[in-house]
Structures are given as C-alpha cells and as structure tokens.
Amino acid sequence: MEIILLLVLAYLIGSLPSALWIGKLFYKTDIREHGSGNMGATNTFRVLGKKAGIAVTVFDILKGTAAVLLAFSPYFANTPIHPLVVGVVAVIGHMFPVFAKFKGGKAVATSGGVLLGYSWPIFVLVVLTFLLALKITKMVSLTSMVVAVMGAIYGIIYYFITGDIYLELVIVLMGAFIFYRHRANIARIKAGTEPKVKWL
Ligand code: G3P
C-alpha cells in the first residue's frame, strides 16, 4: 500500500507543470505556444526571460529531489522500493504530466534533481559539466545530451567508489529518456537550425 502511495505522490510531484503554471500565472503566456513549445526551463528562459527561467529550473530540479527525499523520509523509509526508482517516477511525471494533458518536458532538470536527492557530489559534477558544455556548444539541447553521456561515466566511477550500482543504472535510464525526448532537437542540430543561447 505504501509503495503505491509513494509512487503516486512521486508521479504527482513530477507532474507539476511549473513552466506552464508560471507562464500562465505571471506572464499570461502559454509556454506551449511559443519558442520550441517545450514546457521546460530552456524554453522558459527563451520566451519569458531570466527570472522565470531560473524559477522553472529550480522548481523542476526540486521535483526530482523531493521525490527521492520523500522515499528516504521516516514515513517511507521501510517501504521496499529503491529511492532512485521513486525519483525516476517523478521524471516520468515530468515528461507525461497528468496536469498538462500528458505532454511535458524533456527530463533534464528533474533528472538532475534526482541526482541531487541521492548524491549531491554527483549533482555538483553534473552541473559543472553542464556549464562547461554549454559554454562550448551554446546549445542547451546538445549540452543536455553531452551531460547524459558524461553522467553515465560519473555513475561508473561512483560504482567503483561506493559499490552502489543503482545510481549508474538510473543515470543510464534517465539519459535514455533525455535522448528520446530530444529527437526534434537532434534533427535540428543535424540541420544546423538548433537555436543557440545568446547570453553566453
Ligand atoms: O531541457 C530541454 C532542453 O535541452 C531543450 O529545450 O526548448 O530548446 O527544445 P528546447
């Protein structure tokens, strides 16, 4: 019973469509009708500016973190399910949100939040990699995929240090989600039409 409650809560947390709600509430804008149409932090930066972009980034990261921490919380601590699986369910909620017709984001920020909830050093490493890759590529989409690959390498290192293989397995799974959700971006990158960030 507790497993089901935990998974439903994780899915609902992940489903919270921050980009859609912040856009509608504070900017009278439906983010889905502008820019790439994606309900994520990048498109929020693009369409609504820095303030909204930062708010969505933080919110979407915290969704993944909250789900993992919920699984670690005293109430659910004895529930026989790995906290990272609970985090993955939040990422699924982010991609297929019940509050937005099951059309959500591309899994990047919420996956990062899962890492933050489970191993903050890996999260810090991933954020630093993200900033460096973004400086070089100037494309958030390409950066996200580079980070997905690098994350898998960090996961292997984490395994050799801690003996815990779950993080690596989940990083590979979330990385696969990220690649799958960036299909349109991959086509644009190949065509040379993917937008670049201007503020770097
Ligand atoms: O996190 C999503 C980002 O990698 C790409 O977003 O709006 O450029 O498709 P967008």
mmCIF file with all atom_site columns, N, CA and C in Angstrom, residues 144-194:
data_model
loop_
_atom_site.group_PDB
_atom_site.id
_atom_site.type_symbol
_atom_site.label_atom_id
_atom_site.label_alt_id
_atom_site.label_comp_id
_atom_site.label_asym_id
_atom_site.label_entity_id
_atom_site.label_seq_id
_atom_site.pdbx_PDB_ins_code
_atom_site.Cartn_x
_atom_site.Cartn_y
_atom_site.Cartn_z
_atom_site.occupancy
_atom_site.B_iso_or_equiv
_atom_site.pdbx_formal_charge
_atom_site.auth_seq_id
_atom_site.auth_comp_id
_atom_site.auth_asym_id
_atom_site.auth_atom_id
_atom_site.pdbx_PDB_model_num
ATOM 1   N N  . SER A 1 144 ? 22.642 19.035 -22.865 1.00 0.00 ? 144 SER A N  1
ATOM 2   C CA . SER A 1 144 ? 21.903 18.061 -22.052 1.00 0.00 ? 144 SER A CA 1
ATOM 3   C C  . SER A 1 144 ? 22.295 16.638 -22.433 1.00 0.00 ? 144 SER A C  1
ATOM 4   N N  . MET A 1 145 ? 22.471 16.393 -23.719 1.00 0.00 ? 145 MET A N  1
ATOM 5   C CA . MET A 1 145 ? 22.831 15.041 -24.167 1.00 0.00 ? 145 MET A CA 1
ATOM 6   C C  . MET A 1 145 ? 24.293 14.711 -23.823 1.00 0.00 ? 145 MET A C  1
ATOM 7   N N  . VAL A 1 146 ? 25.159 15.709 -23.936 1.00 0.00 ? 146 VAL A N  1
ATOM 8   C CA . VAL A 1 146 ? 26.561 15.501 -23.529 1.00 0.00 ? 146 VAL A CA 1
ATOM 9   C C  . VAL A 1 146 ? 26.607 15.143 -22.041 1.00 0.00 ? 146 VAL A C  1
ATOM 10  N N  . VAL A 1 147 ? 25.813 15.881 -21.255 1.00 0.00 ? 147 VAL A N  1
ATOM 11  C CA . VAL A 1 147 ? 25.788 15.641 -19.805 1.00 0.00 ? 147 VAL A CA 1
ATOM 12  C C  . VAL A 1 147 ? 25.208 14.252 -19.498 1.00 0.00 ? 147 VAL A C  1
ATOM 13  N N  . ALA A 1 148 ? 24.228 13.822 -20.297 1.00 0.00 ? 148 ALA A N  1
ATOM 14  C CA . ALA A 1 148 ? 23.655 12.480 -20.097 1.00 0.00 ? 148 ALA A CA 1
ATOM 15  C C  . ALA A 1 148 ? 24.745 11.415 -20.270 1.00 0.00 ? 148 ALA A C  1
ATOM 16  N N  . VAL A 1 149 ? 25.602 11.610 -21.259 1.00 0.00 ? 149 VAL A N  1
ATOM 17  C CA . VAL A 1 149 ? 26.691 10.646 -21.504 1.00 0.00 ? 149 VAL A CA 1
ATOM 18  C C  . VAL A 1 149 ? 27.740 10.736 -20.395 1.00 0.00 ? 149 VAL A C  1
ATOM 19  N N  . MET A 1 150 ? 28.120 11.972 -20.058 1.00 0.00 ? 150 MET A N  1
ATOM 20  C CA . MET A 1 150 ? 29.133 12.153 -19.008 1.00 0.00 ? 150 MET A CA 1
ATOM 21  C C  . MET A 1 150 ? 28.614 11.622 -17.669 1.00 0.00 ? 150 MET A C  1
ATOM 22  N N  . GLY A 1 151 ? 27.314 11.829 -17.435 1.00 0.00 ? 151 GLY A N  1
ATOM 23  C CA . GLY A 1 151 ? 26.692 11.350 -16.193 1.00 0.00 ? 151 GLY A CA 1
ATOM 24  C C  . GLY A 1 151 ? 26.859 9.840  -16.052 1.00 0.00 ? 151 GLY A C  1
ATOM 25  N N  . ALA A 1 152 ? 26.723 9.137  -17.155 1.00 0.00 ? 152 ALA A N  1
ATOM 26  C CA . ALA A 1 152 ? 26.881 7.674  -17.128 1.00 0.00 ? 152 ALA A CA 1
ATOM 27  C C  . ALA A 1 152 ? 28.310 7.298  -16.737 1.00 0.00 ? 152 ALA A C  1
ATOM 28  N N  . ILE A 1 153 ? 29.258 8.120  -17.178 1.00 0.00 ? 153 ILE A N  1
ATOM 29  C CA . ILE A 1 153 ? 30.666 7.863  -16.798 1.00 0.00 ? 153 ILE A CA 1
ATOM 30  C C  . ILE A 1 153 ? 30.855 8.131  -15.292 1.00 0.00 ? 153 ILE A C  1
ATOM 31  N N  . TYR A 1 154 ? 30.265 9.235  -14.818 1.00 0.00 ? 154 TYR A N  1
ATOM 32  C CA . TYR A 1 154 ? 30.374 9.525  -13.382 1.00 0.00 ? 154 TYR A CA 1
ATOM 33  C C  . TYR A 1 154 ? 29.714 8.418  -12.557 1.00 0.00 ? 154 TYR A C  1
ATOM 34  N N  . GLY A 1 155 ? 28.617 7.873  -13.098 1.00 0.00 ? 155 GLY A N  1
ATOM 35  C CA . GLY A 1 155 ? 27.907 6.790  -12.403 1.00 0.00 ? 155 GLY A CA 1
ATOM 36  C C  . GLY A 1 155 ? 28.783 5.558  -12.235 1.00 0.00 ? 155 GLY A C  1
ATOM 37  N N  . ILE A 1 156 ? 29.598 5.285  -13.258 1.00 0.00 ? 156 ILE A N  1
ATOM 38  C CA . ILE A 1 156 ? 30.506 4.125  -13.172 1.00 0.00 ? 156 ILE A CA 1
ATOM 39  C C  . ILE A 1 156 ? 31.577 4.395  -12.098 1.00 0.00 ? 156 ILE A C  1
ATOM 40  N N  . ILE A 1 157 ? 32.098 5.611  -12.116 1.00 0.00 ? 157 ILE A N  1
ATOM 41  C CA . ILE A 1 157 ? 33.113 5.970  -11.100 1.00 0.00 ? 157 ILE A CA 1
ATOM 42  C C  . ILE A 1 157 ? 32.500 5.846  -9.700  1.00 0.00 ? 157 ILE A C  1
ATOM 43  N N  . TYR A 1 158 ? 31.244 6.340  -9.578  1.00 0.00 ? 158 TYR A N  1
ATOM 44  C CA . TYR A 1 158 ? 30.531 6.256  -8.289  1.00 0.00 ? 158 TYR A CA 1
ATOM 45  C C  . TYR A 1 158 ? 30.404 4.794  -7.854  1.00 0.00 ? 158 TYR A C  1
ATOM 46  N N  . TYR A 1 159 ? 30.144 3.930  -8.813  1.00 0.00 ? 159 TYR A N  1
ATOM 47  C CA . TYR A 1 159 ? 30.020 2.494  -8.507  1.00 0.00 ? 159 TYR A CA 1
ATOM 48  C C  . TYR A 1 159 ? 31.345 1.934  -7.987  1.00 0.00 ? 159 TYR A C  1
ATOM 49  N N  . PHE A 1 160 ? 32.444 2.302  -8.634  1.00 0.00 ? 160 PHE A N  1
ATOM 50  C CA . PHE A 1 160 ? 33.741 1.777  -8.196  1.00 0.00 ? 160 PHE A CA 1
ATOM 51  C C  . PHE A 1 160 ? 34.112 2.282  -6.799  1.00 0.00 ? 160 PHE A C  1
ATOM 52  N N  . ILE A 1 161 ? 33.652 3.501  -6.488  1.00 0.00 ? 161 ILE A N  1
ATOM 53  C CA . ILE A 1 161 ? 33.981 4.054  -5.163  1.00 0.00 ? 161 ILE A CA 1
ATOM 54  C C  . ILE A 1 161 ? 33.067 3.479  -4.070  1.00 0.00 ? 161 ILE A C  1
ATOM 55  N N  . THR A 1 162 ? 31.764 3.374  -4.366  1.00 0.00 ? 162 THR A N  1
ATOM 56  C CA . THR A 1 162 ? 30.790 3.037  -3.310  1.00 0.00 ? 162 THR A CA 1
ATOM 57  C C  . THR A 1 162 ? 30.273 1.599  -3.385  1.00 0.00 ? 162 THR A C  1
ATOM 58  N N  . GLY A 1 163 ? 30.386 0.969  -4.544  1.00 0.00 ? 163 GLY A N  1
ATOM 59  C CA . GLY A 1 163 ? 29.820 -0.376 -4.710  1.00 0.00 ? 163 GLY A CA 1
ATOM 60  C C  . GLY A 1 163 ? 28.321 -0.343 -5.000  1.00 0.00 ? 163 GLY A C  1
ATOM 61  N N  . ASP A 1 164 ? 27.772 0.868  -5.131  1.00 0.00 ? 164 ASP A N  1
ATOM 62  C CA . ASP A 1 164 ? 26.334 1.043  -5.370  1.00 0.00 ? 164 ASP A CA 1
ATOM 63  C C  . ASP A 1 164 ? 26.103 1.195  -6.890  1.00 0.00 ? 164 ASP A C  1
ATOM 64  N N  . ILE A 1 165 ? 25.459 0.190  -7.496  1.00 0.00 ? 165 ILE A N  1
ATOM 65  C CA . ILE A 1 165 ? 25.264 0.202  -8.951  1.00 0.00 ? 165 ILE A CA 1
ATOM 66  C C  . ILE A 1 165 ? 23.966 0.913  -9.360  1.00 0.00 ? 165 ILE A C  1
ATOM 67  N N  . TYR A 1 166 ? 23.064 1.119  -8.383  1.00 0.00 ? 166 TYR A N  1
ATOM 68  C CA . TYR A 1 166 ? 21.739 1.671  -8.722  1.00 0.00 ? 166 TYR A CA 1
ATOM 69  C C  . TYR A 1 166 ? 21.823 3.049  -9.376  1.00 0.00 ? 166 TYR A C  1
ATOM 70  N N  . LEU A 1 167 ? 22.737 3.873  -8.883  1.00 0.00 ? 167 LEU A N  1
ATOM 71  C CA . LEU A 1 167 ? 22.838 5.232  -9.443  1.00 0.00 ? 167 LEU A CA 1
ATOM 72  C C  . LEU A 1 167 ? 23.200 5.153  -10.925 1.00 0.00 ? 167 LEU A C  1
ATOM 73  N N  . GLU A 1 168 ? 24.173 4.291  -11.248 1.00 0.00 ? 168 GLU A N  1
ATOM 74  C CA . GLU A 1 168 ? 24.583 4.151  -12.648 1.00 0.00 ? 168 GLU A CA 1
ATOM 75  C C  . GLU A 1 168 ? 23.395 3.689  -13.508 1.00 0.00 ? 168 GLU A C  1
ATOM 76  N N  . LEU A 1 169 ? 22.666 2.679  -13.024 1.00 0.00 ? 169 LEU A N  1
ATOM 77  C CA . LEU A 1 169 ? 21.531 2.157  -13.807 1.00 0.00 ? 169 LEU A CA 1
ATOM 78  C C  . LEU A 1 169 ? 20.498 3.251  -14.074 1.00 0.00 ? 169 LEU A C  1
ATOM 79  N N  . VAL A 1 170 ? 20.237 4.034  -13.034 1.00 0.00 ? 170 VAL A N  1
ATOM 80  C CA . VAL A 1 170 ? 19.215 5.083  -13.176 1.00 0.00 ? 170 VAL A CA 1
ATOM 81  C C  . VAL A 1 170 ? 19.722 6.235  -14.049 1.00 0.00 ? 170 VAL A C  1
ATOM 82  N N  . ILE A 1 171 ? 21.006 6.545  -13.953 1.00 0.00 ? 171 ILE A N  1
ATOM 83  C CA . ILE A 1 171 ? 21.559 7.602  -14.820 1.00 0.00 ? 171 ILE A CA 1
ATOM 84  C C  . ILE A 1 171 ? 21.442 7.173  -16.289 1.00 0.00 ? 171 ILE A C  1
ATOM 85  N N  . VAL A 1 172 ? 21.737 5.907  -16.568 1.00 0.00 ? 172 VAL A N  1
ATOM 86  C CA . VAL A 1 172 ? 21.637 5.421  -17.953 1.00 0.00 ? 172 VAL A CA 1
ATOM 87  C C  . VAL A 1 172 ? 20.178 5.502  -18.425 1.00 0.00 ? 172 VAL A C  1
ATOM 88  N N  . LEU A 1 173 ? 19.250 5.122  -17.540 1.00 0.00 ? 173 LEU A N  1
ATOM 89  C CA . LEU A 1 173 ? 17.825 5.173  -17.902 1.00 0.00 ? 173 LEU A CA 1
ATOM 90  C C  . LEU A 1 173 ? 17.379 6.621  -18.157 1.00 0.00 ? 173 LEU A C  1
ATOM 91  N N  . MET A 1 174 ? 17.745 7.521  -17.250 1.00 0.00 ? 174 MET A N  1
ATOM 92  C CA . MET A 1 174 ? 17.346 8.926  -17.417 1.00 0.00 ? 174 MET A CA 1
ATOM 93  C C  . MET A 1 174 ? 18.029 9.518  -18.659 1.00 0.00 ? 174 MET A C  1
ATOM 94  N N  . GLY A 1 175 ? 19.248 9.070  -18.919 1.00 0.00 ? 175 GLY A N  1
ATOM 95  C CA . GLY A 1 175 ? 19.958 9.518  -20.121 1.00 0.00 ? 175 GLY A CA 1
ATOM 96  C C  . GLY A 1 175 ? 19.212 9.080  -21.381 1.00 0.00 ? 175 GLY A C  1
ATOM 97  N N  . ALA A 1 176 ? 18.703 7.855  -21.339 1.00 0.00 ? 176 ALA A N  1
ATOM 98  C CA . ALA A 1 176 ? 17.927 7.355  -22.486 1.00 0.00 ? 176 ALA A CA 1
ATOM 99  C C  . ALA A 1 176 ? 16.661 8.199  -22.674 1.00 0.00 ? 176 ALA A C  1
ATOM 100 N N  . PHE A 1 177 ? 16.004 8.543  -21.567 1.00 0.00 ? 177 PHE A N  1
ATOM 101 C CA . PHE A 1 177 ? 14.825 9.433  -21.642 1.00 0.00 ? 177 PHE A CA 1
ATOM 102 C C  . PHE A 1 177 ? 15.217 10.750 -22.311 1.00 0.00 ? 177 PHE A C  1
ATOM 103 N N  . ILE A 1 178 ? 16.351 11.291 -21.856 1.00 0.00 ? 178 ILE A N  1
ATOM 104 C CA . ILE A 1 178 ? 16.789 12.608 -22.364 1.00 0.00 ? 178 ILE A CA 1
ATOM 105 C C  . ILE A 1 178 ? 17.028 12.542 -23.876 1.00 0.00 ? 178 ILE A C  1
ATOM 106 N N  . PHE A 1 179 ? 17.715 11.501 -24.329 1.00 0.00 ? 179 PHE A N  1
ATOM 107 C CA . PHE A 1 179 ? 17.956 11.376 -25.780 1.00 0.00 ? 179 PHE A CA 1
ATOM 108 C C  . PHE A 1 179 ? 16.638 11.237 -26.532 1.00 0.00 ? 179 PHE A C  1
ATOM 109 N N  . TYR A 1 180 ? 15.751 10.383 -26.002 1.00 0.00 ? 180 TYR A N  1
ATOM 110 C CA . TYR A 1 180 ? 14.471 10.143 -26.676 1.00 0.00 ? 180 TYR A CA 1
ATOM 111 C C  . TYR A 1 180 ? 13.650 11.434 -26.773 1.00 0.00 ? 180 TYR A C  1
ATOM 112 N N  . ARG A 1 181 ? 13.646 12.213 -25.721 1.00 0.00 ? 181 ARG A N  1
ATOM 113 C CA . ARG A 1 181 ? 12.839 13.437 -25.698 1.00 0.00 ? 181 ARG A CA 1
ATOM 114 C C  . ARG A 1 181 ? 13.466 14.555 -26.539 1.00 0.00 ? 181 ARG A C  1
ATOM 115 N N  . HIS A 1 182 ? 14.705 14.377 -26.957 1.00 0.00 ? 182 HIS A N  1
ATOM 116 C CA . HIS A 1 182 ? 15.364 15.410 -27.760 1.00 0.00 ? 182 HIS A CA 1
ATOM 117 C C  . HIS A 1 182 ? 15.410 15.044 -29.249 1.00 0.00 ? 182 HIS A C  1
ATOM 118 N N  . ARG A 1 183 ? 14.502 14.182 -29.674 1.00 0.00 ? 183 ARG A N  1
ATOM 119 C CA . ARG A 1 183 ? 14.523 13.756 -31.085 1.00 0.00 ? 183 ARG A CA 1
ATOM 120 C C  . ARG A 1 183 ? 14.425 14.944 -32.048 1.00 0.00 ? 183 ARG A C  1
ATOM 121 N N  . ALA A 1 184 ? 13.512 15.848 -31.760 1.00 0.00 ? 184 ALA A N  1
ATOM 122 C CA . ALA A 1 184 ? 13.342 17.015 -32.645 1.00 0.00 ? 184 ALA A CA 1
ATOM 123 C C  . ALA A 1 184 ? 14.591 17.895 -32.605 1.00 0.00 ? 184 ALA A C  1
ATOM 124 N N  . ASN A 1 185 ? 15.188 18.007 -31.400 1.00 0.00 ? 185 ASN A N  1
ATOM 125 C CA . ASN A 1 185 ? 16.410 18.815 -31.283 1.00 0.00 ? 185 ASN A CA 1
ATOM 126 C C  . ASN A 1 185 ? 17.549 18.194 -32.085 1.00 0.00 ? 185 ASN A C  1
ATOM 127 N N  . ILE A 1 186 ? 17.644 16.851 -32.028 1.00 0.00 ? 186 ILE A N  1
ATOM 128 C CA . ILE A 1 186 ? 18.721 16.163 -32.766 1.00 0.00 ? 186 ILE A CA 1
ATOM 129 C C  . ILE A 1 186 ? 18.582 16.454 -34.259 1.00 0.00 ? 186 ILE A C  1
ATOM 130 N N  . ALA A 1 187 ? 17.343 16.427 -34.743 1.00 0.00 ? 187 ALA A N  1
ATOM 131 C CA . ALA A 1 187 ? 17.104 16.721 -36.167 1.00 0.00 ? 187 ALA A CA 1
ATOM 132 C C  . ALA A 1 187 ? 17.523 18.162 -36.483 1.00 0.00 ? 187 ALA A C  1
ATOM 133 N N  . ARG A 1 188 ? 17.205 19.092 -35.572 1.00 0.00 ? 188 ARG A N  1
ATOM 134 C CA . ARG A 1 188 ? 17.575 20.500 -35.802 1.00 0.00 ? 188 ARG A CA 1
ATOM 135 C C  . ARG A 1 188 ? 19.091 20.689 -35.728 1.00 0.00 ? 188 ARG A C  1
ATOM 136 N N  . ILE A 1 189 ? 19.730 19.970 -34.804 1.00 0.00 ? 189 ILE A N  1
ATOM 137 C CA . ILE A 1 189 ? 21.199 20.093 -34.689 1.00 0.00 ? 189 ILE A CA 1
ATOM 138 C C  . ILE A 1 189 ? 21.835 19.632 -36.001 1.00 0.00 ? 189 ILE A C  1
ATOM 139 N N  . LYS A 1 190 ? 21.334 18.497 -36.528 1.00 0.00 ? 190 LYS A N  1
ATOM 140 C CA . LYS A 1 190 ? 21.870 17.964 -37.793 1.00 0.00 ? 190 LYS A CA 1
ATOM 141 C C  . LYS A 1 190 ? 21.652 18.951 -38.921 1.00 0.00 ? 190 LYS A C  1
ATOM 142 N N  . ALA A 1 191 ? 20.488 19.616 -38.906 1.00 0.00 ? 191 ALA A N  1
ATOM 143 C CA . ALA A 1 191 ? 20.153 20.557 -39.979 1.00 0.00 ? 191 ALA A CA 1
ATOM 144 C C  . ALA A 1 191 ? 20.818 21.919 -39.772 1.00 0.00 ? 191 ALA A C  1
ATOM 145 N N  . GLY A 1 192 ? 21.443 22.093 -38.617 1.00 0.00 ? 192 GLY A N  1
ATOM 146 C CA . GLY A 1 192 ? 22.097 23.380 -38.317 1.00 0.00 ? 192 GLY A CA 1
ATOM 147 C C  . GLY A 1 192 ? 21.114 24.477 -37.963 1.00 0.00 ? 192 GLY A C  1
ATOM 148 N N  . THR A 1 193 ? 19.923 24.100 -37.505 1.00 0.00 ? 193 THR A N  1
ATOM 149 C CA . THR A 1 193 ? 18.916 25.120 -37.193 1.00 0.00 ? 193 THR A CA 1
ATOM 150 C C  . THR A 1 193 ? 18.575 25.201 -35.696 1.00 0.00 ? 193 THR A C  1
ATOM 151 N N  . GLU A 1 194 ? 19.308 24.454 -34.889 1.00 0.00 ? 194 GLU A N  1
ATOM 152 C CA . GLU A 1 194 ? 19.019 24.485 -33.448 1.00 0.00 ? 194 GLU A CA 1
ATOM 153 C C  . GLU A 1 194 ? 19.424 25.843 -32.867 1.00 0.00 ? 194 GLU A C  1
#
